PDB file of C-alpha atoms in Angstrom:
ATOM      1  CA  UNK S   1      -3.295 -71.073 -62.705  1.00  0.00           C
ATOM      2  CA  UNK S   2      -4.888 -71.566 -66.031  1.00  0.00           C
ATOM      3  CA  UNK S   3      -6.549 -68.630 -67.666  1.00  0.00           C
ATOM      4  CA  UNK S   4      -7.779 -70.156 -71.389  1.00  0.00           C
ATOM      5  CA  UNK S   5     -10.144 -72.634 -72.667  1.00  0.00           C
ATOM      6  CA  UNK S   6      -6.837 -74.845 -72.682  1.00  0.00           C
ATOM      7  CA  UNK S   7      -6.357 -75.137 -69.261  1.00  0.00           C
ATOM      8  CA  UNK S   8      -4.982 -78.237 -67.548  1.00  0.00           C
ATOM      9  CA  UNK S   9      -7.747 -78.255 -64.753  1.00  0.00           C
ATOM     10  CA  UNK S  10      -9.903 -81.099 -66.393  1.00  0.00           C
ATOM     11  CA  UNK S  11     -13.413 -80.412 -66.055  1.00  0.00           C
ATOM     12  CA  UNK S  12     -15.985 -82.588 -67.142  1.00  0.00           C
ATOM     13  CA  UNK S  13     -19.077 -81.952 -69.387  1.00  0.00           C
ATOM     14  CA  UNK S  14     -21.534 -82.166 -66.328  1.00  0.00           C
ATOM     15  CA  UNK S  15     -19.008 -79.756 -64.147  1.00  0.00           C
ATOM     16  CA  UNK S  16     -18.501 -77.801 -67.624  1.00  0.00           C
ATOM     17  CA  UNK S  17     -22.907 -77.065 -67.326  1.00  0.00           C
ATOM     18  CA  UNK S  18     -22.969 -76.680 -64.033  1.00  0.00           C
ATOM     19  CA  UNK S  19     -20.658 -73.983 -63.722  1.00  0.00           C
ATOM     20  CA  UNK S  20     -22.199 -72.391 -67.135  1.00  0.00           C
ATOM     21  CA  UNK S  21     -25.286 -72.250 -65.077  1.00  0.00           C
ATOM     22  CA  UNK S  22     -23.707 -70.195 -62.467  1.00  0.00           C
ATOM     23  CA  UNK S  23     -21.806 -67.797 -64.880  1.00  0.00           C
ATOM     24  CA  UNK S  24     -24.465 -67.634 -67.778  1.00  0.00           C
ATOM     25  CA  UNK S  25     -27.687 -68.151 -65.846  1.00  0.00           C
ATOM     26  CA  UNK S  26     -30.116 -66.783 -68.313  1.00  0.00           C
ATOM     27  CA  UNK S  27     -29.061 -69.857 -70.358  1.00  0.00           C
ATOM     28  CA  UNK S  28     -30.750 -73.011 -71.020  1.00  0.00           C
ATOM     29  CA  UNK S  29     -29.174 -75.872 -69.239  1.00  0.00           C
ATOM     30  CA  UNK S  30     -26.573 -77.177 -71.986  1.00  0.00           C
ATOM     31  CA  UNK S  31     -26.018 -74.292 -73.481  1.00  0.00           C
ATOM     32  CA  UNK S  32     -22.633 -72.891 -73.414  1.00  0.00           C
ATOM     33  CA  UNK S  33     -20.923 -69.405 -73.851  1.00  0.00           C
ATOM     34  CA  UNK S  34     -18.351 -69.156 -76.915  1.00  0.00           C
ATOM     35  CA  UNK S  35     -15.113 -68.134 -74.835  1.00  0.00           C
ATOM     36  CA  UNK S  36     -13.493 -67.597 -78.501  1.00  0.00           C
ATOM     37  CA  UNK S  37     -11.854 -64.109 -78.298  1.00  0.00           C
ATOM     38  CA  UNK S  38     -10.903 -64.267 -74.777  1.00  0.00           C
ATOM     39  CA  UNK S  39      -7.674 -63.858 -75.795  1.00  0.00           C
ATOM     40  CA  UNK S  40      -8.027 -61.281 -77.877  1.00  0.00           C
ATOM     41  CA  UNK S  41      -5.073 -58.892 -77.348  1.00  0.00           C
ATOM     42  CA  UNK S  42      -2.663 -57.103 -79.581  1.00  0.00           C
ATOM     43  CA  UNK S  43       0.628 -58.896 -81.016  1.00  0.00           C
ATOM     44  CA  UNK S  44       3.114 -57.477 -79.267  1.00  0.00           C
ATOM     45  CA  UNK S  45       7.039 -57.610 -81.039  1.00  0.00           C
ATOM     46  CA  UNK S  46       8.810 -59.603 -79.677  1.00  0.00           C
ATOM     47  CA  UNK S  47      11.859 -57.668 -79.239  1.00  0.00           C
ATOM     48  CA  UNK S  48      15.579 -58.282 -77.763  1.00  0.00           C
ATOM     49  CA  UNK S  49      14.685 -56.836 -74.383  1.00  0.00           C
ATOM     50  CA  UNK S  50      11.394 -59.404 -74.601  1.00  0.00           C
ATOM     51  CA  UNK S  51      13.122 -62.304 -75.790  1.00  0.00           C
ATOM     52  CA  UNK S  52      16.109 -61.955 -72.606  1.00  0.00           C
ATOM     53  CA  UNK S  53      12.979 -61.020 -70.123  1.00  0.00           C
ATOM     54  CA  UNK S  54      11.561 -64.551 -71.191  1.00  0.00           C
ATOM     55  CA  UNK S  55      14.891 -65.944 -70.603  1.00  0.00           C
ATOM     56  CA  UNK S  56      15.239 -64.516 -67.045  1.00  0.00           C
ATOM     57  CA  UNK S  57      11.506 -65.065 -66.039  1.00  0.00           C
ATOM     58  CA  UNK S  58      12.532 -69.447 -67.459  1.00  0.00           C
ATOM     59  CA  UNK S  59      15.619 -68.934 -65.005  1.00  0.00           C
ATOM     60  CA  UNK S  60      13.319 -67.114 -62.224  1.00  0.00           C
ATOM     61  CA  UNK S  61      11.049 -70.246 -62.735  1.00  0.00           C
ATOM     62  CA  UNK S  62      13.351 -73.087 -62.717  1.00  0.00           C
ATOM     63  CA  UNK S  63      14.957 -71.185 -58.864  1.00  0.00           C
ATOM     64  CA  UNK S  64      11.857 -70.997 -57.762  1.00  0.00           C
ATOM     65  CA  UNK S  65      10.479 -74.728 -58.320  1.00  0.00           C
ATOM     66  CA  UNK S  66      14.100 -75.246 -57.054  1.00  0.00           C
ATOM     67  CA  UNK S  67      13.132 -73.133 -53.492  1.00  0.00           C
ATOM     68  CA  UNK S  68      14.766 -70.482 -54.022  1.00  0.00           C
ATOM     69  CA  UNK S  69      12.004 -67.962 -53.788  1.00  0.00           C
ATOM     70  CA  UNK S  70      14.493 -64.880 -53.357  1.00  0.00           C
ATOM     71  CA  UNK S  71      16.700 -65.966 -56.387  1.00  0.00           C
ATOM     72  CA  UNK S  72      13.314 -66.242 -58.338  1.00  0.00           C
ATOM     73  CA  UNK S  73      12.697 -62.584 -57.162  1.00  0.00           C
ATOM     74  CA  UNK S  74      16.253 -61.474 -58.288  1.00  0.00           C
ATOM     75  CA  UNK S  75      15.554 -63.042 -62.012  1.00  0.00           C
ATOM     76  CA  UNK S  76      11.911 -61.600 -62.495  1.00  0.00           C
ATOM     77  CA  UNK S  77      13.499 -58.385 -61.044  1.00  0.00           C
ATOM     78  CA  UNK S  78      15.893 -58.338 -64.073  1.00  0.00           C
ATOM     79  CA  UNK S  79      13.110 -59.616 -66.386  1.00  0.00           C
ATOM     80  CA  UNK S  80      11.435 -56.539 -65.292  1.00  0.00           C
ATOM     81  CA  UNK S  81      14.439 -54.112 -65.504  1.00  0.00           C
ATOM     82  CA  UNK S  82      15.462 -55.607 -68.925  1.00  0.00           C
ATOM     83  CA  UNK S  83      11.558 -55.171 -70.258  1.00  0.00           C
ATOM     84  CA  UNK S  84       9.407 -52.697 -68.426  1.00  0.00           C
ATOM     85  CA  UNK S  85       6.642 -53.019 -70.117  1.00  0.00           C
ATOM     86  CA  UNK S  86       6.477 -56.457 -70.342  1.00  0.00           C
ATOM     87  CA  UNK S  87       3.344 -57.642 -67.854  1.00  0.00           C
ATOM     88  CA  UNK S  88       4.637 -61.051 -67.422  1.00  0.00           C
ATOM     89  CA  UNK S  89       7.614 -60.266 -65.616  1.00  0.00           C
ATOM     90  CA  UNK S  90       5.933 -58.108 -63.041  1.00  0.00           C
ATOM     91  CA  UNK S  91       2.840 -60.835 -62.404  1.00  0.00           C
ATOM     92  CA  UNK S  92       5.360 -63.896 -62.224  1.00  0.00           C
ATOM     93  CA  UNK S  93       7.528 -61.667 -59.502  1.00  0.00           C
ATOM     94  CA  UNK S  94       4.459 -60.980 -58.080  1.00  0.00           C
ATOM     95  CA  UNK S  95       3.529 -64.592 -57.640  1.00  0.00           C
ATOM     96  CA  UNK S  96       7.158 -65.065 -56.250  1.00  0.00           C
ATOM     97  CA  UNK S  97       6.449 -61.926 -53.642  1.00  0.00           C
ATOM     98  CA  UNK S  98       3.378 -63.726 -52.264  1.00  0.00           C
ATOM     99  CA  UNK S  99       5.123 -66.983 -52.031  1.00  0.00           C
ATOM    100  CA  UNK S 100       7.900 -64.966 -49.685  1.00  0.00           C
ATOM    101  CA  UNK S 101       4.819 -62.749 -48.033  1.00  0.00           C
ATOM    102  CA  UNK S 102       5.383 -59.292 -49.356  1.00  0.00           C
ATOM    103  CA  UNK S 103       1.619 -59.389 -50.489  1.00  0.00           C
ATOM    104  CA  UNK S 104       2.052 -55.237 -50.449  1.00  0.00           C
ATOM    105  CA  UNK S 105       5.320 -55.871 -53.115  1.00  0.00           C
ATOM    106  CA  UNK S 106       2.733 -58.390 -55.120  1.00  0.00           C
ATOM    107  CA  UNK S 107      -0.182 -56.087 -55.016  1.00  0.00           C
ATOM    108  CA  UNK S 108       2.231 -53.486 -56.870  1.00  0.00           C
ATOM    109  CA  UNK S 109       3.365 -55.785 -59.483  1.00  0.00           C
ATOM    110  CA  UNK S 110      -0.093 -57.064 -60.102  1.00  0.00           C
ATOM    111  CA  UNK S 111      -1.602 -53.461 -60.641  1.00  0.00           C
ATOM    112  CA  UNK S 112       1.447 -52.992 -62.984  1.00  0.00           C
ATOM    113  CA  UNK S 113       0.603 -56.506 -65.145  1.00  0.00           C
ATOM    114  CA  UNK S 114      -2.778 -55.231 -65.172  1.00  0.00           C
ATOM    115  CA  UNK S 115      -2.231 -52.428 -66.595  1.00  0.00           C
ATOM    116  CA  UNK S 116       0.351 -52.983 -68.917  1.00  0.00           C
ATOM    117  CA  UNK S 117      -1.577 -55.923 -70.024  1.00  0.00           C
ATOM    118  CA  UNK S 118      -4.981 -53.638 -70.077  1.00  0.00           C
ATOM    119  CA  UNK S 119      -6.871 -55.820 -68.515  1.00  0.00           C
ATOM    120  CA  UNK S 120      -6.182 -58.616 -71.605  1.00  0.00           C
ATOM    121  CA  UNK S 121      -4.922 -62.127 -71.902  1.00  0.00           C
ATOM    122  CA  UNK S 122      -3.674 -64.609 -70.284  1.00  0.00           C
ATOM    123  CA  UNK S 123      -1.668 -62.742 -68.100  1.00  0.00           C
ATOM    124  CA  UNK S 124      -4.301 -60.058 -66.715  1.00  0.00           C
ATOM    125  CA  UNK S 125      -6.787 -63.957 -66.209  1.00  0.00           C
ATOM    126  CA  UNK S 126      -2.820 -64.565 -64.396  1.00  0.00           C
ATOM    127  CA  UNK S 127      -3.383 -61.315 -62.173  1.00  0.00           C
ATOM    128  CA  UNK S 128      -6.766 -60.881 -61.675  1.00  0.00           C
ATOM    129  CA  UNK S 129      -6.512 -64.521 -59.876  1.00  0.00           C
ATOM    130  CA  UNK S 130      -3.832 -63.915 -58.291  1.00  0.00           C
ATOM    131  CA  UNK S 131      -5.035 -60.252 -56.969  1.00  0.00           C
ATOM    132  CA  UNK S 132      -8.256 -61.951 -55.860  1.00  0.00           C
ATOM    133  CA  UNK S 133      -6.769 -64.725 -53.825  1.00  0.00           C
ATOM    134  CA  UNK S 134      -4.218 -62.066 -51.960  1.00  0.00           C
ATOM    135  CA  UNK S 135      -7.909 -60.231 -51.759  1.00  0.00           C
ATOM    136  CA  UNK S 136      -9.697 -62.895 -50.200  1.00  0.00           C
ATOM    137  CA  UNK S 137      -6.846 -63.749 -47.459  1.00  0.00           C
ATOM    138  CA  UNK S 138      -7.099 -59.891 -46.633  1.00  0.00           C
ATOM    139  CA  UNK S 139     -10.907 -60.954 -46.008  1.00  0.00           C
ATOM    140  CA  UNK S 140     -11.981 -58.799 -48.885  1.00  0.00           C
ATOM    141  CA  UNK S 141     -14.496 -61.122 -50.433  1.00  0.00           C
ATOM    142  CA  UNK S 142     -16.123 -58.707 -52.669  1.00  0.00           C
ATOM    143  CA  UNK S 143     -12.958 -57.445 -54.051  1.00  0.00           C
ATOM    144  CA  UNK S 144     -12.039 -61.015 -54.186  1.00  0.00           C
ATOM    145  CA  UNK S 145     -15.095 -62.175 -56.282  1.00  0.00           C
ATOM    146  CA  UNK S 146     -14.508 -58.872 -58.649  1.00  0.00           C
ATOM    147  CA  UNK S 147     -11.220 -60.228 -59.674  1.00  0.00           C
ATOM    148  CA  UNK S 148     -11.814 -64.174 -59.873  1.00  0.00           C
ATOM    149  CA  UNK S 149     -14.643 -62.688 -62.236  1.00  0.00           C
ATOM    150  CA  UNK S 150     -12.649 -60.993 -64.360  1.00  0.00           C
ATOM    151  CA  UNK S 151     -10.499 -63.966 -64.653  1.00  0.00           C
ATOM    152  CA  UNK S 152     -13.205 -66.037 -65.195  1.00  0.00           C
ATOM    153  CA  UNK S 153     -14.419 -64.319 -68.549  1.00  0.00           C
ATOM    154  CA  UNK S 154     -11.329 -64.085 -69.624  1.00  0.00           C
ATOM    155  CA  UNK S 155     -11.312 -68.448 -69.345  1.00  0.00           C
ATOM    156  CA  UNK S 156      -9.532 -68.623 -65.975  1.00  0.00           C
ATOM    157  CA  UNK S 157     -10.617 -71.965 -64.763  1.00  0.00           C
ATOM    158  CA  UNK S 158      -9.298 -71.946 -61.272  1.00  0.00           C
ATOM    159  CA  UNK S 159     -11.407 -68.924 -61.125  1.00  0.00           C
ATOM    160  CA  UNK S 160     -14.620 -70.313 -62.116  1.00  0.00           C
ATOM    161  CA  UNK S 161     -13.628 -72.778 -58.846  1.00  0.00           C
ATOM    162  CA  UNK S 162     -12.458 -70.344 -56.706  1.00  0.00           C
ATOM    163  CA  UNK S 163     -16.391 -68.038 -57.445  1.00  0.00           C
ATOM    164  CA  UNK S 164     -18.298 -71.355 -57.078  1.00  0.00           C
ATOM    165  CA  UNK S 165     -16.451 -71.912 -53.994  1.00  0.00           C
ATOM    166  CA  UNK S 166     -17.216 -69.095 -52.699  1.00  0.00           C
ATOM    167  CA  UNK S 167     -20.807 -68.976 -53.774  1.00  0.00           C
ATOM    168  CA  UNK S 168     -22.797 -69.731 -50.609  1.00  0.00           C
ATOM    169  CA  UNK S 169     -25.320 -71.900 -52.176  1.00  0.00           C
ATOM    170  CA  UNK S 170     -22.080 -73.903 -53.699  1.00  0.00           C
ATOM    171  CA  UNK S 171     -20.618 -74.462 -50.479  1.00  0.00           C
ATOM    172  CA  UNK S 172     -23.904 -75.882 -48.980  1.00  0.00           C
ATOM    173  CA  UNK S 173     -24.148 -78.110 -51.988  1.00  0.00           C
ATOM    174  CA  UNK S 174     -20.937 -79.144 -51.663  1.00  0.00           C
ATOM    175  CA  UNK S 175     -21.354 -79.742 -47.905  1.00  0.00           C
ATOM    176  CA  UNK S 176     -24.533 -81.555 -48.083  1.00  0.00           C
ATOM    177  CA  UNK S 177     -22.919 -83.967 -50.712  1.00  0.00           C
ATOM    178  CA  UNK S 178     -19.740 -84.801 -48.745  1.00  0.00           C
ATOM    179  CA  UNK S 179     -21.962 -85.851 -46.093  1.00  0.00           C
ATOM    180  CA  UNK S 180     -23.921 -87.886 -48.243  1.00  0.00           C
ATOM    181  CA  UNK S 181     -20.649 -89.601 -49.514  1.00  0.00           C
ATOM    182  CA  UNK S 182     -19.355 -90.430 -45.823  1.00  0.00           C
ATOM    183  CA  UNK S 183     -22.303 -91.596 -45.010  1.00  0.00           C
ATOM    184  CA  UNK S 184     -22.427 -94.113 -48.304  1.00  0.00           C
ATOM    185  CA  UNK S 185     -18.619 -95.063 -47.616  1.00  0.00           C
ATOM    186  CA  UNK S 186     -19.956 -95.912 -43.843  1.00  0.00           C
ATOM    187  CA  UNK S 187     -22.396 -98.112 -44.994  1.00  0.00           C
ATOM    188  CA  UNK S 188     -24.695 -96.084 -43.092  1.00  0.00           C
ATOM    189  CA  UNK S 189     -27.426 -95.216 -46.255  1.00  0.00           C
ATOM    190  CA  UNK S 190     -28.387 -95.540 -49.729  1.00  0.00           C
ATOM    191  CA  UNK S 191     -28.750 -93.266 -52.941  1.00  0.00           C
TER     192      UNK S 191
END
């Protein structure tokens, strides 16, 4: 999940002004909002407790892209003893909780990066998305749209895909098109 101007979901300019017209649609087509700032949270010191939460959260990681999804627990569950208030720790367990289906466990440690993060950063975009999808399997689409918008102004990119997907006009669009596209592939009409 990308949450920055940076992200690796590659977007391109005509996706980049359509989706600007959804978010921002006072604006002229081709204008675009400045998402400069979007990070704008407080330095935090990196102390010792920090530095060996990163550590476990690189180890929690690596067990996780491994399979392990319990050992991943176990190491964000140390990053999370080791730094409290660190609101990394508790959103990557989190993400590790709804891999294993202890969405109650992730909702927890999402409230928790949330807060500790106030609402700022990369890691709240991180939460907010990750809050909204566990919303939107619980079939709470408002609550669901709430959070993928919060991620979205703070740059989340999968976000901005995950509101236009679920913006009914979107889907209809989107519908409509991949018919049009079968249909070309078909042979069975023209543009």
């Amino acid at each position: 999940m990308a949450c920055s101007q940076s992200s690796d979901v590659k977007v391109s300019p005509h996706d980049k002004e359509i989706l600007n017209q959804i978010f921002n649609p006072g604006l002229p087509y081709g204008d675009e909002v400045d998402d400069d700032g979007a990070e704008n949270v407080e330095a935090v010191e990196e102390t010792e407790a920090i530095k060996k939460s990163k550590e476990l959260e690189v180890q929690g990681v690596k067990a996780a892209e491994a399979g392990d999804v319990d050992g991943a627990i176990t190491f964000f569950g140390r990053a999370v003893v080791e730094a409290p208030d660190w609101p990394s720790a508790y959103n990557n367990r989190a993400q590790a909780l709804r891999l294993k289906g202890d969405d109650e466990g992730a909702k927890r440690d999402l409230e928790k990066a949330l807060e500790l993060s106030q609402h700022r950063g990369t890691v709240a975009c991180q939460a907010f998305t990750q809050r909204g999808l566990l919303r939107k399997r619980a079939g709470d689409d408002d609550g669901a749209k709430e959070d993928f918008q919060r991620a979205a102004e703070l740059g989340g990119g999968f976000a901005k895909q995950l509101l236009a997907s679920m913006n009914p006009y979107a889907a209809l669009c989107n519908q409509m098109l991949g018919d049009v596209m079968q249909k070309l592939r078909a042979g069975q009409g023209e543009i």
